[in-house]
Coordinates of C-alpha atoms and ligand atoms in Angstrom, one line a residue:
M1 CA -85.7 12.9 -2.9
M2 CA -83.2 13.3 -5.6
T3 CA -83.9 17.1 -5.9
T4 CA -83.7 17.8 -2.1
W5 CA -80.4 16.0 -1.9
W6 CA -79.1 17.9 -4.9
C7 CA -80.4 21.2 -3.5
R8 CA -78.7 20.6 -0.2
I9 CA -75.4 19.9 -1.9
S10 CA -75.6 23.0 -4.1
R11 CA -76.7 25.1 -1.2
S12 CA -73.6 24.1 0.8
V13 CA -71.4 24.7 -2.2
L14 CA -72.9 28.1 -2.6
I15 CA -72.4 29.0 1.0
T16 CA -68.8 27.8 0.8
L17 CA -68.2 29.8 -2.3
W18 CA -69.8 32.9 -0.8
L19 CA -67.7 32.5 2.4
G20 CA -64.6 32.1 0.2
L21 CA -65.4 35.2 -1.8
L22 CA -66.0 37.1 1.4
M23 CA -62.7 36.1 2.8
A24 CA -60.8 36.9 -0.4
G25 CA -62.3 40.4 -0.4
A26 CA -61.7 41.1 3.3
P27 CA -58.4 42.7 4.3
P28 CA -55.8 40.1 5.4
A29 CA -55.8 39.4 9.1
A30 CA -53.2 41.6 10.8
L31 CA -50.1 39.5 10.7
G32 CA -48.0 40.0 13.7
G33 CA -45.0 37.8 13.9
N34 CA -42.5 36.8 16.5
V35 CA -39.1 37.3 15.0
L36 CA -35.9 36.1 16.5
A37 CA -32.9 38.1 15.2
V38 CA -29.4 37.0 16.0
Y39 CA -26.5 39.3 15.0
P40 CA -23.5 38.4 17.1
H41 CA -20.8 40.0 15.0
F42 CA -19.1 43.1 16.6
G43 CA -18.8 45.3 13.5
F44 CA -21.0 48.4 13.7
S45 CA -21.0 48.7 9.9
H46 CA -22.6 45.2 9.8
F47 CA -25.4 46.1 12.2
K48 CA -26.0 49.4 10.4
V49 CA -27.3 47.3 7.4
V50 CA -29.7 45.3 9.7
M51 CA -31.1 48.2 11.7
P52 CA -33.4 49.7 9.1
I53 CA -35.0 46.3 8.6
L54 CA -35.4 45.7 12.3
N55 CA -36.8 49.2 12.7
E56 CA -39.4 48.7 10.0
L57 CA -40.4 45.3 11.4
A58 CA -40.9 46.9 14.8
R59 CA -42.8 49.8 13.4
R60 CA -45.2 47.3 11.7
G61 CA -45.9 45.7 15.0
H62 CA -44.0 42.5 14.9
N63 CA -42.5 41.2 18.1
L64 CA -38.7 41.2 17.9
T65 CA -36.1 39.5 20.1
V66 CA -32.7 40.7 19.0
I67 CA -29.5 39.2 20.2
S68 CA -26.7 41.4 19.1
Y69 CA -23.3 42.7 20.0
V70 CA -24.0 46.2 18.9
K71 CA -26.5 48.2 21.0
H72 CA -29.4 49.6 19.0
P73 CA -29.6 53.3 19.8
Q74 CA -33.4 53.5 19.4
A75 CA -34.4 50.1 20.7
E76 CA -36.1 51.5 23.8
Q77 CA -38.6 53.5 21.8
W78 CA -40.5 50.2 20.9
P79 CA -42.2 48.1 23.5
N80 CA -42.1 45.2 21.0
Y81 CA -38.3 45.3 20.6
E82 CA -36.4 43.2 23.1
Q83 CA -32.7 43.8 23.0
L84 CA -30.4 41.1 24.4
L85 CA -26.8 42.3 24.3
I86 CA -23.8 40.1 24.0
S87 CA -21.3 42.9 24.7
Q88 CA -20.6 44.2 28.2
P89 CA -22.1 47.6 28.9
G90 CA -18.7 49.2 28.9
E91 CA -17.7 47.9 25.5
D92 CA -20.8 49.0 23.6
Q93 CA -19.6 50.0 20.2
S94 CA -22.5 51.9 18.9
S95 CA -20.5 55.0 18.1
T96 CA -19.7 55.5 14.5
T97 CA -16.0 55.7 15.1
I98 CA -14.3 52.5 15.9
N99 CA -11.0 52.8 14.1
L100 CA -9.7 49.4 14.7
V101 CA -7.4 48.7 11.8
P102 CA -4.1 50.5 11.7
L103 CA -2.9 51.2 8.1
T104 CA 0.2 49.2 8.6
E105 CA -2.0 46.1 8.5
H106 CA -3.2 46.7 5.0
T107 CA -3.0 43.7 2.7
P108 CA -1.4 45.0 -0.6
T109 CA -1.9 41.8 -2.6
R110 CA -4.8 39.5 -3.3
S111 CA -2.7 36.3 -3.6
L112 CA -4.0 32.9 -2.7
G113 CA -1.8 33.1 0.4
T114 CA -3.4 36.3 1.6
L115 CA -6.9 35.1 1.0
F116 CA -6.4 31.9 2.9
R117 CA -4.9 33.9 5.8
E118 CA -8.0 36.2 5.5
Y119 CA -10.3 33.1 5.6
Y120 CA -8.5 31.9 8.7
S121 CA -8.8 35.1 10.6
L122 CA -12.5 35.4 9.7
H123 CA -12.9 31.8 10.9
S124 CA -11.2 32.5 14.3
E125 CA -13.2 35.7 14.7
G126 CA -16.4 33.8 14.0
Q127 CA -15.6 31.1 16.5
K128 CA -14.9 33.8 19.2
T129 CA -18.2 35.4 18.4
C130 CA -20.0 32.1 18.7
E131 CA -18.4 31.4 22.1
R132 CA -19.6 34.7 23.4
L133 CA -23.1 34.1 22.0
Y134 CA -23.5 30.8 23.7
A135 CA -21.8 32.0 26.9
S136 CA -24.2 35.0 27.1
G137 CA -27.1 33.0 28.5
H138 CA -29.4 34.6 25.9
V139 CA -29.8 31.3 24.0
E140 CA -31.4 29.8 27.1
T141 CA -33.7 32.8 27.4
V142 CA -35.0 32.6 23.9
F143 CA -35.5 28.8 24.2
K144 CA -37.7 29.4 27.3
R145 CA -39.6 32.2 25.5
H146 CA -40.2 29.9 22.5
Q147 CA -42.1 27.5 24.8
T148 CA -44.8 30.0 25.6
Q149 CA -44.7 32.3 22.6
P150 CA -43.2 30.5 19.6
Y151 CA -41.0 32.3 17.2
D152 CA -41.8 32.3 13.5
L153 CA -38.5 33.0 11.9
L154 CA -34.8 33.4 12.5
L155 CA -33.1 36.5 11.0
T156 CA -29.4 36.3 11.1
E157 CA -26.1 37.3 9.4
Y158 CA -24.4 35.0 6.9
F159 CA -20.8 36.1 7.3
N160 CA -18.2 34.0 9.0
S161 CA -19.9 31.3 11.2
D162 CA -23.2 29.3 11.4
C163 CA -23.3 28.3 15.0
Q164 CA -26.4 30.3 15.6
L165 CA -28.3 28.1 13.1
A166 CA -28.7 25.5 15.9
L167 CA -31.5 27.7 17.2
A168 CA -33.4 27.4 13.9
K169 CA -32.9 23.6 14.1
L170 CA -34.2 23.3 17.7
M171 CA -37.1 25.6 17.2
N172 CA -37.8 24.4 13.6
L173 CA -37.7 27.9 12.1
P174 CA -37.2 29.1 8.6
I175 CA -34.1 31.3 8.2
I176 CA -33.4 34.5 6.4
G177 CA -29.7 35.3 6.2
L178 CA -28.3 38.7 5.5
S179 CA -24.9 39.2 4.0
T180 CA -23.6 42.7 4.7
C181 CA -20.8 42.5 2.2
A182 CA -20.7 40.8 -1.2
L183 CA -22.0 37.2 -0.5
M184 CA -19.2 35.0 0.7
P185 CA -18.4 32.3 -1.9
Y186 CA -19.2 29.5 0.5
Y187 CA -22.9 30.4 0.8
Y188 CA -23.7 30.2 -3.0
D189 CA -24.5 26.5 -3.0
R190 CA -27.1 26.9 -0.2
I191 CA -29.4 28.7 -2.5
D192 CA -28.2 27.3 -5.8
L193 CA -26.7 30.7 -6.8
P194 CA -24.2 30.0 -9.6
D195 CA -20.6 30.9 -8.6
T196 CA -19.3 30.8 -12.2
P197 CA -15.7 31.6 -11.5
S198 CA -15.0 32.4 -15.2
F199 CA -16.4 35.9 -14.6
I200 CA -17.9 36.2 -11.1
Q201 CA -15.4 37.5 -8.6
S202 CA -15.8 36.8 -4.9
E203 CA -15.3 38.9 -1.8
F204 CA -11.8 37.4 -1.4
V205 CA -10.3 38.5 -4.7
G206 CA -10.7 41.5 -7.0
F207 CA -9.5 41.8 -10.6
A208 CA -9.5 44.6 -13.0
G209 CA -11.9 44.1 -15.9
A210 CA -12.4 40.7 -17.7
L211 CA -10.4 37.9 -16.1
S212 CA -7.3 36.7 -17.9
W213 CA -6.5 32.9 -18.0
D214 CA -4.4 32.9 -14.9
E215 CA -6.8 35.1 -13.0
R216 CA -9.6 32.7 -13.9
L217 CA -7.5 29.9 -12.5
V218 CA -7.0 31.7 -9.2
N219 CA -10.7 32.7 -9.1
F220 CA -11.7 29.1 -9.7
I221 CA -9.4 27.8 -6.9
Q222 CA -10.6 30.3 -4.4
A223 CA -14.3 29.7 -5.2
K224 CA -14.0 26.0 -4.8
V225 CA -11.4 25.6 -2.0
L226 CA -13.1 28.2 0.3
K227 CA -16.3 26.2 0.0
L228 CA -14.6 23.0 1.1
L229 CA -12.7 24.8 3.9
Y230 CA -15.9 26.4 5.2
R231 CA -17.8 23.2 5.2
Y232 CA -15.2 20.9 6.6
H233 CA -13.3 23.3 8.8
S234 CA -15.6 26.2 9.9
N235 CA -18.9 24.3 10.0
R236 CA -17.3 21.4 11.8
A237 CA -16.0 23.8 14.4
D238 CA -19.6 25.3 14.6
N239 CA -21.1 21.8 15.1
A240 CA -18.5 21.0 17.9
L241 CA -19.2 24.3 19.6
V242 CA -22.9 23.7 19.6
S243 CA -22.4 20.2 20.9
R244 CA -20.2 21.6 23.7
H245 CA -22.7 24.2 24.8
L246 CA -26.1 22.6 24.1
G247 CA -25.1 18.9 24.2
I248 CA -26.8 18.1 20.9
E249 CA -25.5 17.0 17.5
V250 CA -26.4 19.4 14.7
D251 CA -25.1 19.8 11.2
V252 CA -25.4 23.5 10.6
D253 CA -24.7 23.2 6.9
E254 CA -27.7 20.9 6.5
V255 CA -29.8 23.2 8.6
A256 CA -28.8 26.1 6.3
R257 CA -29.6 24.2 3.2
T258 CA -33.0 22.9 4.3
Q259 CA -34.3 25.8 6.3
T260 CA -33.0 28.9 4.5
A261 CA -35.8 30.8 2.7
F262 CA -34.0 33.9 1.6
I263 CA -30.5 35.5 1.6
F264 CA -30.4 39.2 1.5
G265 CA -27.3 40.6 -0.2
N266 CA -26.2 44.1 0.5
Q267 CA -25.4 44.6 -3.1
H268 CA -26.9 45.8 -6.4
Y269 CA -26.1 44.8 -9.9
S270 CA -25.4 48.4 -11.0
L271 CA -22.4 48.3 -8.7
M272 CA -21.4 44.7 -8.4
G273 CA -22.3 43.6 -11.9
S274 CA -25.1 41.5 -13.5
R275 CA -25.0 37.7 -12.8
P276 CA -27.2 34.6 -13.0
Q277 CA -29.6 34.8 -10.1
S278 CA -31.4 32.5 -7.6
L279 CA -35.0 33.2 -6.4
Q280 CA -33.7 33.0 -2.9
F281 CA -31.2 35.8 -3.3
V282 CA -32.6 39.2 -2.8
E283 CA -30.5 42.3 -3.6
V284 CA -31.1 44.9 -0.8
G285 CA -28.1 47.1 -1.5
G286 CA -28.8 50.6 -0.3
V287 CA -31.2 49.4 2.4
H288 CA -29.3 51.5 5.0
L289 CA -30.0 54.7 3.0
T290 CA -33.0 55.8 5.1
S291 CA -34.3 59.3 5.5
Q292 CA -32.7 59.3 9.0
A293 CA -29.3 58.7 7.3
A294 CA -29.6 62.0 5.3
Q295 CA -29.0 64.2 8.3
E296 CA -28.2 67.9 8.1
L297 CA -24.7 69.1 7.9
P298 CA -23.1 70.5 11.1
A299 CA -22.7 74.3 10.9
N300 CA -18.9 74.3 10.5
I301 CA -19.1 71.9 7.5
A302 CA -22.0 73.7 5.9
Q303 CA -20.1 77.0 6.3
F304 CA -16.9 75.6 4.8
I305 CA -18.8 74.3 1.8
D306 CA -20.9 77.5 1.3
Q307 CA -17.7 79.6 1.3
S308 CA -16.0 77.5 -1.3
E309 CA -15.7 78.7 -4.8
V310 CA -14.0 75.5 -6.0
P311 CA -15.2 71.9 -6.0
I312 CA -14.8 69.8 -2.8
I313 CA -13.2 66.5 -2.4
F314 CA -14.4 64.4 0.6
F315 CA -11.7 62.2 2.0
S316 CA -12.8 59.4 4.4
W317 CA -11.4 55.9 4.9
G318 CA -14.3 54.8 7.0
S319 CA -14.9 53.9 10.6
M320 CA -12.7 50.8 10.8
V321 CA -9.4 52.2 9.4
R322 CA -7.3 54.4 11.6
I323 CA -6.3 57.2 9.3
S324 CA -4.0 58.8 11.8
S325 CA -1.8 55.7 11.4
I326 CA -0.9 56.7 7.9
D327 CA 2.8 56.6 7.0
E328 CA 4.5 60.1 7.0
D329 CA 5.6 59.9 3.4
K330 CA 2.1 58.9 2.1
L331 CA 0.5 61.7 4.1
A332 CA 3.0 64.2 2.7
A333 CA 2.4 63.0 -0.8
I334 CA -1.3 63.2 -0.5
V335 CA -1.1 66.7 1.0
E336 CA 1.3 68.0 -1.6
A337 CA -0.8 66.6 -4.5
L338 CA -4.0 68.0 -3.0
E339 CA -2.4 71.4 -2.4
R340 CA -1.7 71.8 -6.1
Q341 CA -5.3 71.2 -7.1
P342 CA -8.1 73.9 -7.3
L343 CA -10.0 71.9 -4.6
R344 CA -11.1 72.2 -1.0
V345 CA -10.8 69.1 1.1
I346 CA -13.0 67.8 3.9
W347 CA -11.1 65.1 5.6
K348 CA -12.4 62.6 8.1
W349 CA -9.6 62.4 10.7
E350 CA -10.4 60.7 14.1
A351 CA -7.3 61.7 16.1
E352 CA -7.0 64.8 18.2
E353 CA -3.7 65.7 16.6
K354 CA -4.2 66.9 13.1
P355 CA -1.8 67.8 10.3
K356 CA -1.1 71.6 10.4
L357 CA -2.4 72.8 7.1
D358 CA -4.1 75.8 5.5
A359 CA -7.5 75.9 7.2
D360 CA -9.1 77.7 4.2
K361 CA -8.4 74.6 2.1
F362 CA -8.5 71.7 4.5
L363 CA -11.2 70.9 7.0
F364 CA -10.5 68.0 9.4
V365 CA -13.6 66.5 10.9
K366 CA -13.9 63.7 13.5
W367 CA -17.3 62.6 12.1
A368 CA -19.4 63.7 9.2
P369 CA -22.9 62.9 8.0
Q370 CA -21.5 61.1 5.0
L371 CA -24.6 60.7 3.0
A372 CA -25.5 64.4 3.3
L373 CA -22.0 65.4 2.3
L374 CA -21.7 63.1 -0.6
C375 CA -25.1 64.2 -2.0
H376 CA -24.1 67.9 -1.7
P377 CA -23.8 69.4 -5.2
K378 CA -20.4 71.0 -4.4
V379 CA -18.8 67.7 -3.3
E380 CA -17.5 66.4 -6.6
L381 CA -15.2 63.6 -5.6
F382 CA -15.0 61.0 -2.9
W383 CA -11.6 59.5 -1.8
A384 CA -12.8 56.3 -0.1
H385 CA -11.3 53.1 1.1
G386 CA -14.0 51.0 -0.6
G387 CA -16.1 49.9 2.3
L388 CA -19.4 48.8 0.9
L389 CA -21.6 51.3 2.8
G390 CA -19.6 54.3 1.7
T391 CA -19.3 53.0 -1.8
T392 CA -23.0 52.4 -2.0
E393 CA -23.7 55.9 -0.6
S394 CA -21.4 57.4 -3.3
V395 CA -23.2 55.4 -6.0
H396 CA -26.5 56.6 -4.6
C397 CA -25.4 60.3 -4.8
G398 CA -23.8 59.8 -8.2
K399 CA -20.3 60.9 -7.3
P400 CA -17.0 59.6 -8.8
M401 CA -14.6 57.9 -6.5
L402 CA -10.9 57.5 -5.9
V403 CA -10.6 54.2 -4.0
T404 CA -7.7 53.1 -1.8
P405 CA -8.7 49.6 -0.6
I406 CA -7.1 48.5 2.7
Y407 CA -8.4 45.0 3.5
G408 CA -11.2 42.5 3.0
D409 CA -13.9 43.2 0.4
Q410 CA -12.6 46.7 -0.3
F411 CA -10.5 45.4 -3.2
L412 CA -13.5 43.9 -4.9
N413 CA -15.6 47.0 -4.3
A414 CA -12.7 49.2 -5.6
F415 CA -12.5 47.2 -8.8
S416 CA -16.3 47.2 -9.1
V417 CA -16.2 51.0 -9.1
Q418 CA -13.3 51.1 -11.6
N419 CA -14.7 48.4 -13.9
R420 CA -18.0 50.3 -14.1
G421 CA -16.3 53.6 -15.0
M422 CA -17.3 55.4 -11.8
G423 CA -13.8 56.0 -10.5
L424 CA -10.3 54.7 -10.1
K425 CA -8.5 52.4 -7.7
L426 CA -5.2 53.7 -6.2
D427 CA -3.4 51.2 -4.0
Y428 CA -2.0 52.4 -0.7
Q429 CA 1.5 51.4 -1.6
D430 CA 1.3 53.3 -4.9
I431 CA 0.5 56.7 -3.3
S432 CA 2.9 59.3 -4.5
V433 CA 2.6 62.9 -5.5
K434 CA 2.8 61.9 -9.2
N435 CA 0.3 59.1 -8.9
V436 CA -2.2 61.0 -6.9
S437 CA -2.0 64.0 -9.2
E438 CA -2.5 61.8 -12.2
A439 CA -5.5 60.1 -10.7
L440 CA -7.1 63.4 -9.8
K441 CA -6.4 64.7 -13.4
T442 CA -8.0 61.6 -14.9
L443 CA -11.0 61.8 -12.6
S444 CA -11.6 65.4 -13.6
N445 CA -12.6 64.1 -17.1
P446 CA -16.4 64.7 -17.1
N447 CA -17.1 61.2 -18.3
Y448 CA -16.6 59.9 -14.7
A449 CA -19.3 62.3 -13.4
T450 CA -21.7 61.5 -16.2
R451 CA -21.4 57.8 -15.7
S452 CA -21.7 58.1 -12.0
V453 CA -24.9 60.1 -12.3
G454 CA -26.3 57.7 -14.9
I455 CA -25.6 54.7 -12.7
S456 CA -27.0 56.5 -9.7
K457 CA -30.3 56.8 -11.4
I458 CA -30.4 53.1 -12.3
F459 CA -29.4 52.3 -8.7
S460 CA -32.2 54.3 -7.3
E461 CA -34.9 53.3 -9.8
R462 CA -36.3 50.0 -8.5
Q463 CA -39.6 48.2 -8.6
N464 CA -39.6 48.1 -4.8
S465 CA -37.3 49.9 -2.5
P466 CA -34.7 47.6 -0.9
L467 CA -36.5 48.0 2.5
E468 CA -39.9 47.1 0.9
S469 CA -38.4 44.0 -0.7
A470 CA -36.8 42.9 2.6
V471 CA -39.9 43.4 4.6
W472 CA -42.1 41.6 2.0
C473 CA -39.8 38.6 2.3
V474 CA -39.8 38.6 6.1
E475 CA -43.6 38.8 6.2
H476 CA -44.0 36.1 3.5
V477 CA -41.9 33.8 5.6
I478 CA -43.7 34.7 8.8
Q479 CA -47.0 33.8 7.1
H480 CA -46.0 30.6 5.4
G481 CA -43.1 29.3 7.5
L482 CA -41.0 26.4 6.4
L483 CA -43.4 25.8 3.4
A484 CA -42.2 29.1 1.9
A485 CA -38.6 27.9 2.2
E486 CA -39.5 24.5 0.7
M487 CA -41.2 26.1 -2.3
L488 CA -38.3 28.5 -2.9
Q489 CA -35.5 25.9 -2.6
S490 CA -33.9 24.6 -5.8
P491 CA -33.8 20.8 -6.1
G492 CA -30.2 21.4 -7.4
I493 CA -28.8 21.9 -3.9
E494 CA -29.4 18.2 -3.0
L495 CA -27.6 16.8 -6.0
K496 CA -24.1 15.4 -6.1
W497 CA -21.8 17.8 -7.9
Y498 CA -21.2 15.5 -10.8
V499 CA -24.9 15.0 -11.3
Y500 CA -25.6 18.8 -10.9
H501 CA -23.2 19.5 -13.8
S502 CA -24.4 16.5 -15.7
L503 CA -20.9 15.1 -15.8
D504 CA -22.3 11.5 -15.7
S505 CA -24.2 12.2 -18.9
V506 CA -21.2 14.0 -20.5
C507 CA -18.9 11.1 -19.5
L508 CA -21.3 8.5 -21.0
I509 CA -21.7 10.5 -24.2
I510 CA -17.9 10.9 -24.5
V511 CA -17.4 7.2 -24.0
V512 CA -20.0 6.3 -26.7
L513 CA -18.4 8.9 -29.1
L514 CA -14.9 7.5 -28.4
A515 CA -16.1 4.0 -29.1
L516 CA -17.8 5.1 -32.3
A517 CA -14.7 7.0 -33.4
Y518 CA -12.6 4.0 -32.6
S519 CA -14.7 1.6 -34.6
L520 CA -14.9 4.0 -37.5
Y521 CA -11.2 4.4 -37.5
H522 CA -10.8 0.6 -37.2
F523 CA -13.0 -0.1 -40.2
S524 CA -11.7 2.7 -42.5
S525 CA -8.0 2.6 -42.0
G526 CA -7.5 -0.9 -40.5
R527 CA -9.2 -2.6 -43.5
P528 CA -8.8 -6.2 -42.2
S529 CA -11.0 -7.4 -45.2
K530 CA -8.6 -6.3 -48.0
P531 CA -5.6 -8.5 -47.2
Y532 CA -8.0 -11.3 -46.7
N533 CA -9.6 -10.7 -50.1
N534 CA -6.1 -10.5 -51.6
N535 CA -5.2 -13.7 -50.0
R536 CA -8.3 -15.3 -51.4
R537 CA -7.5 -13.9 -54.8
R538 CA -4.0 -15.1 -54.5
K539 CA -5.3 -18.5 -53.3
S540 CA -7.7 -18.6 -56.2
K541 CA -4.9 -17.7 -58.6
R542 CA -2.8 -20.5 -57.3
S543 CA -5.6 -23.0 -57.6
Ligands
LIG601 C1 -46.4 40.0 20.8 O1 -46.1 40.2 22.2 C2 -47.2 40.6 23.0 C3 -46.7 40.8 24.4 O2 -45.9 39.7 24.8 C4 -48.3 39.5 22.9 O3 -49.4 39.8 23.6 C5 -48.6 39.2 21.5 O4 -49.5 38.1 21.4 C6 -47.4 38.9 20.6 N1 -47.7 38.8 19.2 C7 -47.7 37.6 18.6 C8 -48.0 37.6 17.1 O5 -47.4 36.5 19.2
LIG602 C1 2.6 54.7 -9.2 O1 1.7 53.7 -9.6 C2 2.3 52.6 -10.3 C3 1.1 51.7 -10.6 O2 0.1 52.4 -11.3 C4 3.3 51.9 -9.5 O3 3.9 50.9 -10.3 C5 4.4 52.9 -9.0 O4 5.3 52.3 -8.2 C6 3.7 54.1 -8.3 N1 4.7 55.1 -8.0 C7 5.1 55.3 -6.8 C8 6.2 56.3 -6.6 O5 4.6 54.7 -5.8

């Protein structure tokens, strides 16, 4: 009896073990996920960072529903990619040339006043984007879809609003946020990423080198105040907007803290600097550098380069800045300084009317395949505005930069380039023949090229490519859902700030030390016993 019972048990154990081994050895079940991606921001340069990730997910067979402002040029090629556009067909901004910001709007200083104004304009932009998202009718569409074919994950952008996180709340989805610029300071706490303002600069500022005492003060104030503003101003507006459109009460900040699994940052330490990390923060800087991005040069550009016996400087202030709005005197100064140099110039210029200059030396192009140009061996210098994509491309190709930041994160990026010895920052208002000539002379020092090439190698040499890292995270979350988020989350995010920084313990220790110091002082210098003894002695003498 005993033996048969034991045999039966051991046989079932063996079968279980055998089944377990069989399953471990077998290839994992094909994991197809249903991904909801919401990217309502209008900037094409933002969507450009997201597209390679969406492309790869579609290629791997996941079902994608993508609510976006920007039309994906290749969306139709996949049956499993559903595109829900927020923009009207006529205002599709999928061209690379947007040219929204005239140069007269550049923000020359990074004072506290400027950065609060910048916060406010980002906030208003975010609210407008949210209104359009909820007015588009696509939110209802995806809710309906979720009833029959549930989504596994919300992919979205962490930039200037969180109203879209209500979807994650209602469908109970884990979230992966993507920051297309340096992560905004108000998102650090969500994933317990230290903001350490004594040396970490945020998107809103930008300082040369190590921070001086007054810079640290400004950096501290912006890091802390922007967090409070975002939470109690922007997020409240998001909650009110959601309540208005969906009739439900949601705290988007809480949703973000409890349901975010990862945040992808479009940055890399070789450019933005090393810093304490969080498991939930994944650096994907360079994810937009796909093989598609390295297109061939158009014939006229290739010919101009081939015929050149001197190095070439590529001049482009990106797709958002309208270069034709440059002030006459600045243009004249740039041209005069460049004419004196043994250089040829390829200049991105979006307007029909171009400056009349020596066509052997200056080539004006409306559009250029930037990556192919920057990686061309004859292109030796990039005069950029410090947009993160162009800066990243230049780091990838290992080319020194002259950076003239105009607005937003461009100042931070310009300082990053300068601080790492890959180039120089030249402010727009400082452009003069003398200053440009001096900058070009300094940059002709081979140290800049050597450093740029060295850093480029470190930038490119990673354990996993940025795209592989991003896709691994997405599939990890598809497979494990909110449990993945729960395992990743730091317990620190739920603590009160004074507990997090152990200020309660520090206070208690200080109080005890003070009490100890006081009593020591009291016993050693107060000496209440001596006069008493003297009195006693005196008394005894008298007696
Ligand atoms: C993806 O969508 C197709 C078509 O609607 C469906 O048959 C399939 O089951 C979906 N995949 C998953 C993982 O739900
Ligand atoms: C040249 O640059 C310096 C700062 O480096 C600035 O103070 C000066 O005003 C600039 N000169 C002109 C003419 O803009």
